[in-house]
């Protein structure tokens, strides 16, 4: 019985460690326009579609930026009416990119971004403490890339992805009155991306891109158990320091994107995107402990966690108006589907069907550009009914983003 309880406590952590949810904050100008992708004004297009580098109107382009992301999640048990609210710190996703044309029809570039991550903190004594008390999850994508202009209106680009990840996770093991910390500083994986970019005239451009899944492999990661009684360590086959190791393969999902931009007038353009996310590959996750009998298989150190995620979609619509050659105003809105049902809700990476409104301003000073943007979300509350974890109630959320980006386009 004790072994089963320990297993339940640990598997929830594995779910979040798999990569959490996609963070759509890879360009400040893009965010202001609902995070649409078919824009080739500078090197920020590199993350969205490497083929877009061929249409950047300069030989050298450099961009960098960062965001503040604040969110709050409230869970209420409808039987006891007790409510719990998270106390999350402000997240700070960042990005940078460079694109260079050594010859007319060839561009090379590099993109750095943080497309997956999560930071959430509940009260340590809340009712879901066996699933999560605190979680910090970070991922970093390093992408060298190349683009070839195949015709004056068409280009193809491809990139290699090296991904690095970190996790720091606290959760309770209540049957022994203790806690466990799951930590890895050097999970890593590999992937690729490619795409086509079309620009048949000055009014219309289109982007078709694919970014592959990445299996983040954590080897010899550390699980540290803390119990008030020394006898528990022996019961779990651990030393008095409570330290064990584990291996896991943690998937980050792939993404298909189709984007278009149409210039209605010389000053006004409209953009739209459709994203398809391959969350279905999270049907289950496996974690293999070195010593602790915290599993649920024939080998008691192997834990297999059902996840039952589903593929999801995002619809985006944004616009930009040039008040002058120096000042630009931007607005947008998008709808983002949750990748799981109410029956599979997990509090460590809570997700909601969400409407988001965005806006921002851009300023151009010769070769330099400064962009600011913000977004406010309207998540739909959901009835939580996860019978596997015994977690039921109602969940709500609020979130907003703000960002500052800089760009430099050399002639």
CSV table of C-alpha atoms in Angstrom, one decimal:
chain,number,residue,atom,x,y,z
A,1,UNK,CA,0.0,0.0,0.0
A,2,UNK,CA,2.8,2.4,0.9
A,3,UNK,CA,4.5,1.7,-2.4
A,4,UNK,CA,1.4,2.6,-4.4
A,5,UNK,CA,1.0,5.9,-2.5
A,6,UNK,CA,4.6,6.9,-3.2
A,7,UNK,CA,4.1,6.1,-6.9
A,8,UNK,CA,1.1,8.3,-7.1
A,9,UNK,CA,3.0,11.2,-5.6
A,10,UNK,CA,5.8,10.9,-8.0
A,11,UNK,CA,4.1,10.5,-11.3
A,12,UNK,CA,2.5,13.8,-11.3
A,13,UNK,CA,5.9,15.4,-11.1
A,14,UNK,CA,6.9,13.5,-14.2
A,15,UNK,CA,4.1,15.0,-16.2
A,16,UNK,CA,5.3,18.6,-15.7
A,17,UNK,CA,8.9,17.8,-16.1
A,18,UNK,CA,8.1,16.6,-19.6
A,19,UNK,CA,8.2,20.2,-20.8
A,20,UNK,CA,5.0,21.9,-19.6
A,21,UNK,CA,3.3,24.0,-22.2
A,22,UNK,CA,4.5,26.0,-25.1
A,23,UNK,CA,5.4,29.6,-24.3
A,24,UNK,CA,4.5,31.8,-27.2
A,25,UNK,CA,6.9,34.7,-26.4
A,26,UNK,CA,9.7,34.7,-29.1
A,27,UNK,CA,9.3,38.2,-30.5
A,28,UNK,CA,8.1,41.5,-29.0
A,29,UNK,CA,6.8,42.8,-32.3
A,30,UNK,CA,5.2,39.4,-33.1
A,31,UNK,CA,3.5,39.3,-29.6
A,32,UNK,CA,1.9,42.8,-30.2
A,33,UNK,CA,0.3,41.3,-33.4
A,34,UNK,CA,-1.0,38.1,-31.6
A,35,UNK,CA,2.4,36.4,-32.0
A,36,UNK,CA,1.9,36.0,-35.8
A,37,UNK,CA,4.9,34.8,-37.8
A,38,UNK,CA,4.9,36.1,-41.4
A,39,UNK,CA,7.0,39.2,-40.9
A,40,UNK,CA,10.5,39.6,-42.3
A,41,UNK,CA,11.5,43.1,-41.1
A,42,UNK,CA,14.3,41.7,-39.0
A,43,UNK,CA,16.0,38.6,-37.6
A,44,UNK,CA,13.2,37.8,-35.2
A,45,UNK,CA,11.6,35.8,-38.1
A,46,UNK,CA,14.4,33.2,-37.7
A,47,UNK,CA,12.8,31.3,-34.8
A,48,UNK,CA,9.4,31.1,-36.6
A,49,UNK,CA,10.7,30.1,-40.0
A,50,UNK,CA,14.4,30.0,-41.1
A,51,UNK,CA,13.3,30.5,-44.7
A,52,UNK,CA,12.2,34.0,-43.8
A,53,UNK,CA,15.8,35.2,-43.4
A,54,UNK,CA,16.1,35.4,-47.2
A,55,UNK,CA,13.6,38.3,-47.3
A,56,UNK,CA,15.0,40.4,-44.5
A,57,UNK,CA,15.7,43.8,-46.1
A,58,UNK,CA,19.3,44.1,-44.9
A,59,UNK,CA,22.6,42.2,-45.1
A,60,UNK,CA,22.9,42.0,-41.3
A,61,UNK,CA,20.1,41.9,-38.8
A,62,UNK,CA,20.3,41.5,-35.0
A,63,UNK,CA,17.4,41.3,-32.5
A,64,UNK,CA,17.1,40.7,-28.7
A,65,UNK,CA,14.3,41.0,-26.2
A,66,UNK,CA,12.7,39.8,-23.1
A,67,UNK,CA,9.3,39.5,-21.4
A,68,UNK,CA,7.7,39.5,-18.0
A,69,UNK,CA,5.0,36.9,-17.6
A,70,UNK,CA,2.8,37.0,-14.5
A,71,UNK,CA,0.1,34.4,-13.8
A,72,UNK,CA,-2.1,33.3,-11.0
A,73,UNK,CA,-4.1,30.0,-10.7
A,74,UNK,CA,-6.9,29.4,-8.2
A,75,UNK,CA,-8.2,25.9,-7.3
A,76,UNK,CA,-11.4,25.4,-5.3
A,77,UNK,CA,-12.5,22.0,-3.8
A,78,UNK,CA,-16.3,22.1,-4.4
A,79,UNK,CA,-16.9,19.7,-1.4
A,80,UNK,CA,-15.0,21.7,1.2
A,81,UNK,CA,-15.2,25.1,-0.7
A,82,UNK,CA,-11.6,25.6,0.3
A,83,UNK,CA,-9.7,27.7,-2.2
A,84,UNK,CA,-6.0,27.7,-2.9
A,85,UNK,CA,-4.1,30.4,-4.9
A,86,UNK,CA,-0.7,30.2,-6.4
A,87,UNK,CA,2.1,32.7,-5.5
A,88,UNK,CA,4.0,32.5,-8.7
A,89,UNK,CA,7.1,34.7,-9.3
A,90,UNK,CA,7.2,36.7,-12.6
A,91,UNK,CA,8.6,34.5,-15.4
A,92,UNK,CA,11.2,36.1,-17.7
A,93,UNK,CA,11.4,34.4,-21.2
A,94,UNK,CA,14.1,35.9,-23.4
A,95,UNK,CA,15.2,35.6,-27.1
A,96,UNK,CA,17.9,36.7,-29.5
A,97,UNK,CA,18.7,36.1,-33.2
A,98,UNK,CA,21.1,37.1,-35.9
A,99,UNK,CA,20.8,36.8,-39.7
A,100,UNK,CA,23.6,37.5,-42.3
A,101,UNK,CA,23.7,37.3,-46.1
A,102,UNK,CA,27.2,36.4,-47.2
A,103,UNK,CA,26.0,36.3,-50.8
A,104,UNK,CA,22.8,37.4,-52.5
A,105,UNK,CA,20.8,34.2,-52.4
A,106,UNK,CA,22.2,32.6,-49.2
A,107,UNK,CA,21.5,33.6,-45.6
A,108,UNK,CA,22.8,32.1,-42.4
A,109,UNK,CA,21.6,32.8,-38.9
A,110,UNK,CA,21.3,31.7,-35.3
A,111,UNK,CA,18.3,31.9,-32.9
A,112,UNK,CA,18.2,31.5,-29.1
A,113,UNK,CA,14.8,31.2,-27.4
A,114,UNK,CA,13.0,29.7,-24.4
A,115,UNK,CA,9.9,28.1,-26.0
A,116,UNK,CA,8.9,25.8,-23.1
A,117,UNK,CA,8.9,26.6,-19.4
A,118,UNK,CA,6.8,26.9,-16.3
A,119,UNK,CA,7.1,28.5,-12.9
A,120,UNK,CA,4.4,27.8,-10.3
A,121,UNK,CA,4.3,27.8,-6.5
A,122,UNK,CA,1.5,26.7,-4.3
A,123,UNK,CA,1.3,26.9,-0.5
A,124,UNK,CA,3.4,23.9,0.8
A,125,UNK,CA,0.5,22.6,2.9
A,126,UNK,CA,-2.2,22.7,0.3
A,127,UNK,CA,-4.4,19.7,-0.5
A,128,UNK,CA,-2.6,18.9,-3.8
A,129,UNK,CA,0.8,19.0,-2.2
A,130,UNK,CA,1.5,15.4,-3.3
A,131,UNK,CA,1.4,16.5,-6.9
A,132,UNK,CA,3.2,19.8,-6.6
A,133,UNK,CA,4.4,22.4,-4.1
A,134,UNK,CA,6.8,24.3,-6.2
A,135,UNK,CA,8.0,23.8,-9.8
A,136,UNK,CA,10.6,25.6,-11.9
A,137,UNK,CA,11.0,24.4,-15.4
A,138,UNK,CA,13.3,26.0,-18.1
A,139,UNK,CA,14.2,25.1,-21.6
A,140,UNK,CA,16.7,26.7,-24.0
A,141,UNK,CA,16.7,26.3,-27.8
A,142,UNK,CA,19.9,27.0,-29.7
A,143,UNK,CA,19.3,27.0,-33.5
A,144,UNK,CA,21.9,27.5,-36.2
A,145,UNK,CA,20.2,27.8,-39.6
A,146,UNK,CA,20.5,28.5,-43.3
A,147,UNK,CA,18.1,29.9,-45.9
A,148,UNK,CA,18.4,29.7,-49.7
A,149,UNK,CA,16.4,32.0,-52.1
A,150,UNK,CA,15.2,29.5,-54.8
A,151,UNK,CA,13.4,32.2,-56.8
A,152,UNK,CA,12.8,36.0,-56.3
A,153,UNK,CA,9.5,35.1,-54.6
A,154,UNK,CA,10.4,31.8,-52.9
A,155,UNK,CA,12.9,30.6,-50.3
A,156,UNK,CA,13.7,27.4,-48.3
A,157,UNK,CA,15.3,27.3,-44.9
A,158,UNK,CA,16.3,24.7,-42.4
A,159,UNK,CA,17.7,24.6,-38.8
A,160,UNK,CA,19.3,22.3,-36.3
A,161,UNK,CA,18.0,22.4,-32.7
A,162,UNK,CA,20.1,21.8,-29.6
A,163,UNK,CA,17.9,22.0,-26.5
A,164,UNK,CA,19.0,22.2,-22.9
A,165,UNK,CA,16.7,22.0,-19.9
A,166,UNK,CA,16.5,22.4,-16.1
A,167,UNK,CA,14.0,21.4,-13.5
A,168,UNK,CA,13.6,22.0,-9.8
A,169,UNK,CA,10.6,20.4,-8.2
A,170,UNK,CA,9.2,20.0,-4.6
A,171,UNK,CA,6.3,17.8,-3.6
A,172,UNK,CA,5.1,16.1,-0.5
A,173,UNK,CA,5.1,12.4,0.4
A,174,UNK,CA,2.4,12.7,2.9
A,175,UNK,CA,2.1,9.1,4.1
A,176,UNK,CA,5.6,9.5,5.6
A,177,UNK,CA,5.3,13.1,6.5
A,178,UNK,CA,8.1,14.1,4.1
A,179,UNK,CA,9.0,15.6,0.8
A,180,UNK,CA,10.9,14.8,-2.4
A,181,UNK,CA,12.8,17.2,-4.6
A,182,UNK,CA,13.4,16.2,-8.3
A,183,UNK,CA,16.2,18.1,-9.9
A,184,UNK,CA,18.1,18.0,-13.1
A,185,UNK,CA,20.5,20.7,-14.4
A,186,UNK,CA,21.6,19.1,-17.7
A,187,UNK,CA,18.7,17.5,-19.6
A,188,UNK,CA,19.3,17.8,-23.3
A,189,UNK,CA,17.9,16.8,-26.7
A,190,UNK,CA,18.1,17.4,-30.4
A,191,UNK,CA,15.7,18.4,-33.2
A,192,UNK,CA,15.3,20.3,-36.4
A,193,UNK,CA,13.1,22.8,-38.2
A,194,UNK,CA,12.4,23.7,-41.8
A,195,UNK,CA,10.1,25.9,-43.9
A,196,UNK,CA,9.2,27.7,-47.1
A,197,UNK,CA,8.6,31.4,-47.4
A,198,UNK,CA,6.6,33.0,-50.2
A,199,UNK,CA,6.6,36.7,-51.2
A,200,UNK,CA,5.2,37.1,-54.7
A,201,UNK,CA,4.7,40.8,-54.4
A,202,UNK,CA,5.0,43.7,-51.9
A,203,UNK,CA,1.5,43.2,-50.7
A,204,UNK,CA,1.4,39.5,-49.8
A,205,UNK,CA,3.7,37.1,-48.0
A,206,UNK,CA,3.2,33.6,-46.6
A,207,UNK,CA,5.1,31.3,-44.3
A,208,UNK,CA,4.9,27.5,-43.9
A,209,UNK,CA,7.1,26.0,-41.2
A,210,UNK,CA,7.6,22.9,-39.1
A,211,UNK,CA,9.6,22.5,-35.9
A,212,UNK,CA,10.3,18.9,-34.8
A,213,UNK,CA,9.7,17.3,-31.4
A,214,UNK,CA,12.6,17.2,-29.0
A,215,UNK,CA,13.2,14.3,-26.6
A,216,UNK,CA,14.8,15.8,-23.5
A,217,UNK,CA,16.9,13.1,-21.9
A,218,UNK,CA,17.6,13.5,-18.2
A,219,UNK,CA,20.3,11.0,-17.1
A,220,UNK,CA,21.4,10.5,-13.5
A,221,UNK,CA,19.1,13.2,-12.4
A,222,UNK,CA,18.7,13.6,-8.6
A,223,UNK,CA,15.7,12.7,-6.5
A,224,UNK,CA,16.2,13.8,-2.8
A,225,UNK,CA,13.8,12.4,-0.2
A,226,UNK,CA,13.4,14.1,3.1
A,227,UNK,CA,11.6,12.3,6.0
A,228,UNK,CA,11.3,13.1,9.7
A,229,UNK,CA,12.0,9.4,10.6
A,230,UNK,CA,15.2,7.7,9.6
A,231,UNK,CA,13.5,4.3,9.4
A,232,UNK,CA,11.7,5.4,6.2
A,233,UNK,CA,15.0,5.7,4.2
A,234,UNK,CA,15.7,2.1,4.8
A,235,UNK,CA,12.2,1.1,3.9
A,236,UNK,CA,12.7,2.7,0.5
A,237,UNK,CA,16.2,1.3,0.0
A,238,UNK,CA,17.9,4.7,0.4
A,239,UNK,CA,20.8,5.9,2.4
A,240,UNK,CA,20.5,8.3,5.3
A,241,UNK,CA,21.0,11.2,2.9
A,242,UNK,CA,17.8,10.2,1.0
A,243,UNK,CA,19.4,10.7,-2.4
A,244,UNK,CA,18.6,8.6,-5.4
A,245,UNK,CA,19.1,9.0,-9.2
A,246,UNK,CA,16.7,8.6,-12.0
A,247,UNK,CA,16.6,8.5,-15.8
A,248,UNK,CA,13.8,9.8,-18.0
A,249,UNK,CA,13.1,10.9,-21.6
A,250,UNK,CA,10.9,14.0,-21.5
A,251,UNK,CA,9.3,15.0,-24.8
A,252,UNK,CA,8.8,18.6,-26.0
A,253,UNK,CA,6.2,18.7,-28.8
A,254,UNK,CA,6.4,19.6,-32.5
A,255,UNK,CA,4.6,22.5,-34.1
A,256,UNK,CA,3.2,23.2,-37.6
A,257,UNK,CA,2.6,26.8,-38.6
A,258,UNK,CA,1.0,28.5,-41.5
A,259,UNK,CA,1.1,32.3,-41.5
A,260,UNK,CA,0.1,35.1,-43.9
A,261,UNK,CA,0.4,38.8,-44.1
A,262,UNK,CA,-1.5,41.1,-46.5
A,263,UNK,CA,-0.8,44.8,-46.9
A,264,UNK,CA,-4.2,46.4,-47.2
A,265,UNK,CA,-2.8,49.9,-47.8
A,266,UNK,CA,0.9,51.1,-47.8
A,267,UNK,CA,0.4,51.9,-44.1
A,268,UNK,CA,-1.9,49.1,-42.9
A,269,UNK,CA,-1.2,45.3,-42.9
A,270,UNK,CA,-3.1,42.3,-41.5
A,271,UNK,CA,-1.5,39.0,-40.4
A,272,UNK,CA,-3.0,35.6,-39.5
A,273,UNK,CA,-1.5,32.3,-38.2
A,274,UNK,CA,-2.6,28.8,-37.6
A,275,UNK,CA,-0.5,26.6,-35.3
A,276,UNK,CA,-1.0,22.8,-34.8
A,277,UNK,CA,0.8,21.3,-31.7
A,278,UNK,CA,1.6,17.6,-31.4
A,279,UNK,CA,0.8,17.1,-27.7
A,280,UNK,CA,-0.6,13.7,-28.4
A,281,UNK,CA,2.8,12.2,-28.1
A,282,UNK,CA,2.4,12.6,-24.3
A,283,UNK,CA,0.3,9.5,-24.0
A,284,UNK,CA,2.5,8.3,-21.2
A,285,UNK,CA,5.8,9.0,-19.5
A,286,UNK,CA,8.4,6.7,-17.9
A,287,UNK,CA,10.8,7.4,-15.1
A,288,UNK,CA,13.4,4.8,-14.0
A,289,UNK,CA,14.8,5.2,-10.4
A,290,UNK,CA,18.1,3.7,-9.5
A,291,UNK,CA,17.0,2.4,-6.1
A,292,UNK,CA,13.7,3.7,-4.8
A,293,UNK,CA,10.8,1.3,-5.2
A,294,UNK,CA,8.5,4.1,-6.3
A,295,UNK,CA,7.3,2.5,-9.6
A,296,UNK,CA,4.2,0.8,-10.7
A,297,UNK,CA,5.6,-1.9,-13.0
A,298,UNK,CA,7.0,-5.4,-12.6
A,299,UNK,CA,10.3,-3.7,-11.9
A,300,UNK,CA,9.3,-1.7,-8.8
A,301,UNK,CA,11.8,1.1,-9.7
A,302,UNK,CA,10.1,1.9,-13.0
A,303,UNK,CA,7.2,4.3,-13.0
A,304,UNK,CA,4.9,4.7,-16.0
A,305,UNK,CA,2.5,7.6,-15.8
A,306,UNK,CA,-0.5,7.9,-18.1
A,307,UNK,CA,-0.8,11.4,-19.5
A,308,UNK,CA,-3.5,11.3,-22.3
A,309,UNK,CA,-2.7,14.7,-23.8
A,310,UNK,CA,-4.3,15.6,-27.2
A,311,UNK,CA,-3.1,17.6,-30.1
A,312,UNK,CA,-4.2,21.3,-29.9
A,313,UNK,CA,-4.6,24.3,-32.2
A,314,UNK,CA,-4.1,28.1,-32.0
A,315,UNK,CA,-5.7,30.7,-34.2
A,316,UNK,CA,-4.1,34.1,-34.4
A,317,UNK,CA,-5.1,37.5,-36.0
A,318,UNK,CA,-3.0,40.7,-35.8
A,319,UNK,CA,-2.6,44.1,-37.5
A,320,UNK,CA,-0.1,46.9,-37.7
A,321,UNK,CA,-0.7,50.6,-38.8
A,322,UNK,CA,2.2,52.9,-39.6
A,323,UNK,CA,1.4,56.3,-38.1
A,324,UNK,CA,4.6,57.6,-39.7
A,325,UNK,CA,7.9,56.2,-40.9
A,326,UNK,CA,9.0,56.1,-37.3
A,327,UNK,CA,6.0,55.1,-35.2
A,328,UNK,CA,3.9,51.9,-35.6
A,329,UNK,CA,0.8,50.8,-33.7
A,330,UNK,CA,-0.1,47.1,-33.3
A,331,UNK,CA,-3.1,45.0,-32.1
A,332,UNK,CA,-4.0,41.3,-32.1
A,333,UNK,CA,-6.0,38.5,-30.6
A,334,UNK,CA,-5.7,34.7,-30.5
A,335,UNK,CA,-7.4,31.6,-29.1
A,336,UNK,CA,-5.3,28.8,-27.6
A,337,UNK,CA,-6.7,25.4,-26.9
A,338,UNK,CA,-5.7,23.4,-23.8
A,339,UNK,CA,-3.9,20.1,-24.7
A,340,UNK,CA,-5.9,18.0,-22.2
A,341,UNK,CA,-9.5,17.4,-21.0
A,342,UNK,CA,-11.0,18.1,-17.6
A,343,UNK,CA,-10.4,14.5,-16.7
A,344,UNK,CA,-6.7,14.8,-17.3
A,345,UNK,CA,-6.1,18.2,-15.6
A,346,UNK,CA,-2.8,18.4,-13.6
A,347,UNK,CA,-2.1,21.3,-11.2
A,348,UNK,CA,1.7,21.4,-11.9
A,349,UNK,CA,1.2,22.7,-15.4
A,350,UNK,CA,-2.4,24.0,-15.4
A,351,UNK,CA,-3.8,24.7,-18.8
A,352,UNK,CA,-7.0,26.4,-20.0
A,353,UNK,CA,-8.8,27.2,-23.2
A,354,UNK,CA,-7.7,30.8,-23.5
A,355,UNK,CA,-8.5,34.0,-25.4
A,356,UNK,CA,-5.6,36.6,-25.5
A,357,UNK,CA,-5.7,40.2,-26.5
A,358,UNK,CA,-2.4,41.8,-27.5
A,359,UNK,CA,-1.0,45.2,-28.4
A,360,UNK,CA,2.1,47.4,-28.7
A,361,UNK,CA,4.1,50.1,-30.3
A,362,UNK,CA,7.2,50.1,-32.5
A,363,UNK,CA,9.7,52.9,-33.0
A,364,UNK,CA,12.3,53.1,-35.8
A,365,UNK,CA,15.4,55.4,-35.6
A,366,UNK,CA,17.3,54.8,-38.8
A,367,UNK,CA,18.9,51.3,-38.4
A,368,UNK,CA,17.7,50.8,-34.8
A,369,UNK,CA,14.2,49.7,-33.7
A,370,UNK,CA,12.6,49.6,-30.3
A,371,UNK,CA,9.4,47.6,-29.7
A,372,UNK,CA,7.1,47.3,-26.7
A,373,UNK,CA,4.2,44.9,-26.3
A,374,UNK,CA,1.7,43.5,-23.8
A,375,UNK,CA,-0.9,40.8,-23.7
A,376,UNK,CA,-3.8,40.0,-21.3
A,377,UNK,CA,-5.4,36.5,-21.1
A,378,UNK,CA,-9.0,35.4,-20.5
A,379,UNK,CA,-8.7,31.7,-19.5
A,380,UNK,CA,-11.9,29.8,-19.4
A,381,UNK,CA,-12.5,28.2,-15.9
A,382,UNK,CA,-12.8,24.5,-15.9
A,383,UNK,CA,-14.3,21.7,-13.8
A,384,UNK,CA,-11.4,19.4,-12.7
A,385,UNK,CA,-12.2,15.7,-12.6
A,386,UNK,CA,-9.0,13.8,-12.6
A,387,UNK,CA,-10.0,10.4,-11.0
A,388,UNK,CA,-6.6,8.9,-11.6
A,389,UNK,CA,-5.0,11.4,-9.3
A,390,UNK,CA,-8.1,11.9,-7.1
A,391,UNK,CA,-8.1,15.6,-7.9
A,392,UNK,CA,-11.5,17.2,-8.3
A,393,UNK,CA,-12.8,20.8,-8.1
A,394,UNK,CA,-12.8,24.0,-10.1
A,395,UNK,CA,-9.8,25.8,-11.5
A,396,UNK,CA,-9.4,29.4,-12.7
A,397,UNK,CA,-6.5,31.5,-13.9
A,398,UNK,CA,-5.3,35.0,-14.8
A,399,UNK,CA,-2.2,36.0,-16.7
A,400,UNK,CA,-0.6,39.0,-18.5
A,401,UNK,CA,2.6,39.6,-20.4
A,402,UNK,CA,4.8,42.6,-21.3
A,403,UNK,CA,7.9,42.8,-23.4
A,404,UNK,CA,10.7,45.0,-24.7
A,405,UNK,CA,12.6,44.2,-27.9
A,406,UNK,CA,15.6,45.9,-29.7
A,407,UNK,CA,16.6,45.4,-33.3
A,408,UNK,CA,19.5,46.6,-35.6
A,409,UNK,CA,19.4,46.3,-39.3
A,410,UNK,CA,22.6,47.1,-41.1
A,411,UNK,CA,22.4,47.9,-44.8
